[in-house]
Short mmCIF file of C-alpha atoms in Angstrom, two decimals:
data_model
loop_
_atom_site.label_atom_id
_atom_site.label_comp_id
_atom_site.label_asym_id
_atom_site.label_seq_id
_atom_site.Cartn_x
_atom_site.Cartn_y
_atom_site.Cartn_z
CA UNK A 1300 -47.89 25.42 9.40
CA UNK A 1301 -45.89 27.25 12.45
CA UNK A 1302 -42.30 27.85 11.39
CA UNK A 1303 -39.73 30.75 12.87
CA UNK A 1304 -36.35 31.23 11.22
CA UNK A 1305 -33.38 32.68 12.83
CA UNK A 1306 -31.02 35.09 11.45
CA UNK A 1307 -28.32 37.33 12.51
CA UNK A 1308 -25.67 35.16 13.63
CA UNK A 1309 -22.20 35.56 12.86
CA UNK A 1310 -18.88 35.87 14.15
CA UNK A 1311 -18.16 39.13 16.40
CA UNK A 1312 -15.43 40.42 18.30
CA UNK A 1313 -15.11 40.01 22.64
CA UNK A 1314 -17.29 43.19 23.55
CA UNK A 1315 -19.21 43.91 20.27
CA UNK A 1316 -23.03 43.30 19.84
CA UNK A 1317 -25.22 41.56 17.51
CA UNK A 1318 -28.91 41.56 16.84
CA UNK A 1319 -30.54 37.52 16.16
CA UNK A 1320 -34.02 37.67 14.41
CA UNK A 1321 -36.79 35.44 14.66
CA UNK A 1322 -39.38 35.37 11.78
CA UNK A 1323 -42.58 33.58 12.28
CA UNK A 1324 -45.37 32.23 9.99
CA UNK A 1325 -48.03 30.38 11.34
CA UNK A 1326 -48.22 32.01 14.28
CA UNK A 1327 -48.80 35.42 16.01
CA UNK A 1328 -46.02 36.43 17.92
CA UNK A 1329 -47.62 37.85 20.67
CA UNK A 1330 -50.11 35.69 21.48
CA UNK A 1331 -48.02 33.44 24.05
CA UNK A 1332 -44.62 33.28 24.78
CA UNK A 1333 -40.97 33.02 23.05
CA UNK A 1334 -37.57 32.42 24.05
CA UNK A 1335 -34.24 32.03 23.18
CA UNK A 1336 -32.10 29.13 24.05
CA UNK A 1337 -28.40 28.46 23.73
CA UNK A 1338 -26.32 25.43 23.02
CA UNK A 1339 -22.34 26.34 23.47
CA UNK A 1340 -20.16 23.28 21.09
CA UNK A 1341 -20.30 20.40 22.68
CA UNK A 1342 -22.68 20.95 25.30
CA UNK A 1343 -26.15 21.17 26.77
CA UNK A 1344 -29.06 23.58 26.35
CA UNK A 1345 -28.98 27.23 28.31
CA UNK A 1346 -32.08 29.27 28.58
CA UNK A 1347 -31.81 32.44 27.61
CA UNK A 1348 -34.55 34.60 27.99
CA UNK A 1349 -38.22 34.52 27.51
CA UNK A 1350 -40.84 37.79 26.82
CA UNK A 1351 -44.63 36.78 27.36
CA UNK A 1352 -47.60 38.12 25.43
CA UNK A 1353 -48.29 40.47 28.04
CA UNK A 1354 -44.68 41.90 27.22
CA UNK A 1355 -42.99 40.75 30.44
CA UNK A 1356 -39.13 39.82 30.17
CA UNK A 1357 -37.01 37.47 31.84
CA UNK A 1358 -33.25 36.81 31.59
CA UNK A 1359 -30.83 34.05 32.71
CA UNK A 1360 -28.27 35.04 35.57
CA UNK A 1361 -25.47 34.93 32.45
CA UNK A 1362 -26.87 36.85 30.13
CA UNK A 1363 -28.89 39.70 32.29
CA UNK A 1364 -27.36 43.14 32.00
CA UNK A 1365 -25.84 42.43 28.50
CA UNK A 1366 -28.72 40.92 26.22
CA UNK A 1367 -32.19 42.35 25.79
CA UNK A 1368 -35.46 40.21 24.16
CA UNK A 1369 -37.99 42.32 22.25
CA UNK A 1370 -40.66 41.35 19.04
CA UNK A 1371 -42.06 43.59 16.68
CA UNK A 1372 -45.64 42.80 15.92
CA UNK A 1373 -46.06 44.18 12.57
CA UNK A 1374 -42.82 42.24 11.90
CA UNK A 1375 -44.37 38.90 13.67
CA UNK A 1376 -40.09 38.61 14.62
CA UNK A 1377 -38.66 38.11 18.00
CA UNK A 1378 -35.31 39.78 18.43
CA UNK A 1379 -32.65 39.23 20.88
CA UNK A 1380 -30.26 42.16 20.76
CA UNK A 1381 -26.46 40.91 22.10
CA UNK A 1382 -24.00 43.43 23.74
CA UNK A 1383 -20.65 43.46 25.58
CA UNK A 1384 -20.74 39.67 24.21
CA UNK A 1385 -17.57 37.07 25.59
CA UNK A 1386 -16.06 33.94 24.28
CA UNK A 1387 -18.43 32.07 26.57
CA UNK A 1388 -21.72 33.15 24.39
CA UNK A 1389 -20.64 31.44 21.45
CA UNK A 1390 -22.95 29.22 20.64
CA UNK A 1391 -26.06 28.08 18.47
CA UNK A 1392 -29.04 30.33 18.99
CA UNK A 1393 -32.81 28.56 18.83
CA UNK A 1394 -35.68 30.67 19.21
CA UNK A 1395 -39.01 28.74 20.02
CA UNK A 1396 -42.41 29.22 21.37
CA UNK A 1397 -45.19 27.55 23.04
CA UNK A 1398 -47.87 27.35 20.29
CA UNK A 1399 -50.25 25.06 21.61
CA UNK A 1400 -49.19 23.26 24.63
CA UNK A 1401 -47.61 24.71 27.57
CA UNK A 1402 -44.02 23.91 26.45
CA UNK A 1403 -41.67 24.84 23.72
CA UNK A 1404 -43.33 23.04 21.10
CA UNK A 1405 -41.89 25.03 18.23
CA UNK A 1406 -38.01 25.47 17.65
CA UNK A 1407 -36.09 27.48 14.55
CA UNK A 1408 -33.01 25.70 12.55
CA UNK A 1409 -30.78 27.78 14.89
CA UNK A 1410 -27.84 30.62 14.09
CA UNK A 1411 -24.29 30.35 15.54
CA UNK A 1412 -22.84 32.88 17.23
CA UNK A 1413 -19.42 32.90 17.67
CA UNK A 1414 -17.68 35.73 20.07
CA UNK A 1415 -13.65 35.65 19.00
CA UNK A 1416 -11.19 37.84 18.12
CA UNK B 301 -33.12 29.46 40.63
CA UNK B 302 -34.36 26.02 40.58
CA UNK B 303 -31.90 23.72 39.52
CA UNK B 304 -32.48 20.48 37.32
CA UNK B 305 -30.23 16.83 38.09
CA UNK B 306 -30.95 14.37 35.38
CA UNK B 307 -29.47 11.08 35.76
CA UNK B 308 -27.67 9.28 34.54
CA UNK B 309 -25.99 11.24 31.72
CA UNK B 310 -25.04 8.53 29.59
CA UNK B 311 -26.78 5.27 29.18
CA UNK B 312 -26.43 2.72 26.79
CA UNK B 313 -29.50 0.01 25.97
CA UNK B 314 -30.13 -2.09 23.35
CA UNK B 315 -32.92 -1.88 21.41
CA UNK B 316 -36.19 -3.34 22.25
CA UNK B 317 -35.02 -2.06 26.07
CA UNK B 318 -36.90 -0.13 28.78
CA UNK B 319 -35.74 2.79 29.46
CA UNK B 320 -36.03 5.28 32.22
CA UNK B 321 -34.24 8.87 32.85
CA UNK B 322 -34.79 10.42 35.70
CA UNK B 323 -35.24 14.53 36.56
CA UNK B 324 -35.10 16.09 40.38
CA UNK B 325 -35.52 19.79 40.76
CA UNK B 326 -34.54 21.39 43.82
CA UNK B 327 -37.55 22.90 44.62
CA UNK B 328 -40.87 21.92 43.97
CA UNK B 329 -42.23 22.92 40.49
CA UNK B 330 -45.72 21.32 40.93
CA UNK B 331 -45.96 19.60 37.04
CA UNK B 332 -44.47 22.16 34.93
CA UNK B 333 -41.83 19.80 33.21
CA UNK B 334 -41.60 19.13 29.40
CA UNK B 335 -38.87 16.47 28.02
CA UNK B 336 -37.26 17.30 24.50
CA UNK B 337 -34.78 15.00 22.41
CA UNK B 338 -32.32 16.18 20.20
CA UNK B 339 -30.29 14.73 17.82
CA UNK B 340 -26.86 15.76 16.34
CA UNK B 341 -27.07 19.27 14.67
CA UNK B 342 -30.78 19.18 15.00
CA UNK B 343 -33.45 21.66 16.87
CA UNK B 344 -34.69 20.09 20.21
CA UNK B 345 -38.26 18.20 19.92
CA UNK B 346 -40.92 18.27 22.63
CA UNK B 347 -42.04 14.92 23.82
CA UNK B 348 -43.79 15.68 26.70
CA UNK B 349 -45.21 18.79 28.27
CA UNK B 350 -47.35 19.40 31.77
CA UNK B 351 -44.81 16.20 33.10
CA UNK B 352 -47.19 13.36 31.78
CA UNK B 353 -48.87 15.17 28.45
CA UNK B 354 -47.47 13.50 25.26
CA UNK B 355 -46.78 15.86 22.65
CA UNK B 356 -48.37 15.43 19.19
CA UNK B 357 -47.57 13.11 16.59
CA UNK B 358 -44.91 11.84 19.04
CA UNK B 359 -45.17 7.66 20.04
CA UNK B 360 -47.09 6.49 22.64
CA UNK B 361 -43.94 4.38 23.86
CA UNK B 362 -42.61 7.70 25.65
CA UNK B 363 -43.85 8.37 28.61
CA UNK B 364 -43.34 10.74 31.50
CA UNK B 365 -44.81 10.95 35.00
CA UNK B 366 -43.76 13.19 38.34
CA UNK B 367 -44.96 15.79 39.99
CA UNK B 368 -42.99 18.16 42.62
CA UNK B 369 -39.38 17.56 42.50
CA UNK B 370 -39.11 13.91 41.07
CA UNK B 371 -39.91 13.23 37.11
CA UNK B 372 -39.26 10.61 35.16
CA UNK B 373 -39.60 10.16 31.09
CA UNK B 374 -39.69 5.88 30.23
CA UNK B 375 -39.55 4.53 26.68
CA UNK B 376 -41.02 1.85 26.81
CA UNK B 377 -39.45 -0.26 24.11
CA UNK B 378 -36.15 1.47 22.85
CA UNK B 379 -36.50 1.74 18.46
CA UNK B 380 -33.07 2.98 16.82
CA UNK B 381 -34.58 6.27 16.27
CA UNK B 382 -34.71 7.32 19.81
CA UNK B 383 -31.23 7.20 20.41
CA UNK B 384 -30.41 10.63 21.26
CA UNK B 385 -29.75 13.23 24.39
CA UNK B 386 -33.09 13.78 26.17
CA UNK B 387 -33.13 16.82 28.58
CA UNK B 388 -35.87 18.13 30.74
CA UNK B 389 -36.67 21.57 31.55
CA UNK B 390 -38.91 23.32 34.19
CA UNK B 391 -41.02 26.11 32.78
CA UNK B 392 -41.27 28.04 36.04
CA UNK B 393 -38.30 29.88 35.68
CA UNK B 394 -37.30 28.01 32.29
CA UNK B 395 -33.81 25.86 33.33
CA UNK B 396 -32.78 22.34 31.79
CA UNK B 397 -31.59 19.43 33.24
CA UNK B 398 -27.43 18.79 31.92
CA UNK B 399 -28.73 16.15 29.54
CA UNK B 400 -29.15 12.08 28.99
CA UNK B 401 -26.87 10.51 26.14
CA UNK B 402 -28.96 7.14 25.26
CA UNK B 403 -26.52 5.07 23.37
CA UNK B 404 -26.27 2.29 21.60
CA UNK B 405 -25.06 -1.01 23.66
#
């Protein structure tokens, strides 16, 4: 059975960093591609970023400059390293991947982030 | 960036209703749309993937069709279960639609 499982979330200070880990069983991490997506309180979905299984990267307008999406093979984890984070990344972190069909068909529980001082 | 309008963003049906939502990206994304519901405090679900694929395991009363900029996702006969917020999300450069609250009437 495919399963990832965030960790790493917390609460952090207005221009600190955090690191969010994705653990997955079931599945090769780099065999197809994984993202991280964002739900502030209260509102919709925000892509994040995405890193392919060729090792190409791709970040949202918001977060590019600041975050940075990497996996560690040996691991099988996805990573999303956070700096210079604001108020306005506080939210619930999924990571998911595209297992089988061209979509995100796999999500994780989620980890809250929550940038205050 | 491509940007994705759902409408509406609320709707409220009864069930046993039809039910349509409707997606428009700016640009043309060919069919490389997926639909997910989520539920209160819960991971989104795929429903639908490639516009019109139906997702594993998920029931054939969902449905979605489009291609280029105009997508739609129909359930055919609304069960309590589906009531949820439905967004869609083009996987050319990744963006959701805002969302559509289906509530009970």
């Amino acid at each position: 059975e495919v399963q990832l499982v965030e960790s790493g979330g917390g609460l952090v200070q207005p221009g600190g960093s955090l690191r969010l880990s994705c653990a997955a069983s079931g599945f090769t991490v780099s065999s197809n591609y994984m993202s991280w997506v964002r739900q502030a309180p209260g509102k919709g979905l925000e892509w994040v970023s995405v890193i392919y299984s060729g090792g190409s990267t791709y970040y949202a307008d918001s977060v590019k400059g600041r975050f940075t999406i990497s996996r560690d093979n040996s691991k099988n984890t996805l990573y999303l390293q956070m700096n210079s984070l604001r108020a306005e990344d506080t939210a619930v972190y999924y990571c998911a991947i595209s297992s089988h069909s061209t979509a995100f068909d796999i999500w994780g529980q989620g980890t809250m982030v929550t940038v205050s001082s | 960036d491509i940007q994705m309008t759902q409408s509406p963003s609320t709707l409220s049906a009864s069930v046993g209703d039809r039910v349509t939502i409707t997606c428009r990206a700016s640009q043309s994304i060919s069919s490389w749309l997926a639909w997910y519901q989520q539920k209160p405090g819960k991971a989104p679900k795929l429903l639908i993937y490639k516009a019109s694929s139906l997702e594993s395991g998920v029931p054939s009363r969902f449905s979605g069709s489009g291609s280029g900029t105009e997508f739609t996702l129909t359930i055919s006969s609304l069960q309590p279960d589906d009531f949820a917020t439905y967004y869609c999300q083009q996987y050319i450069s990744w963006t959701f639609g805002q969302g559509t609250k289906v509530e009970i009437k």
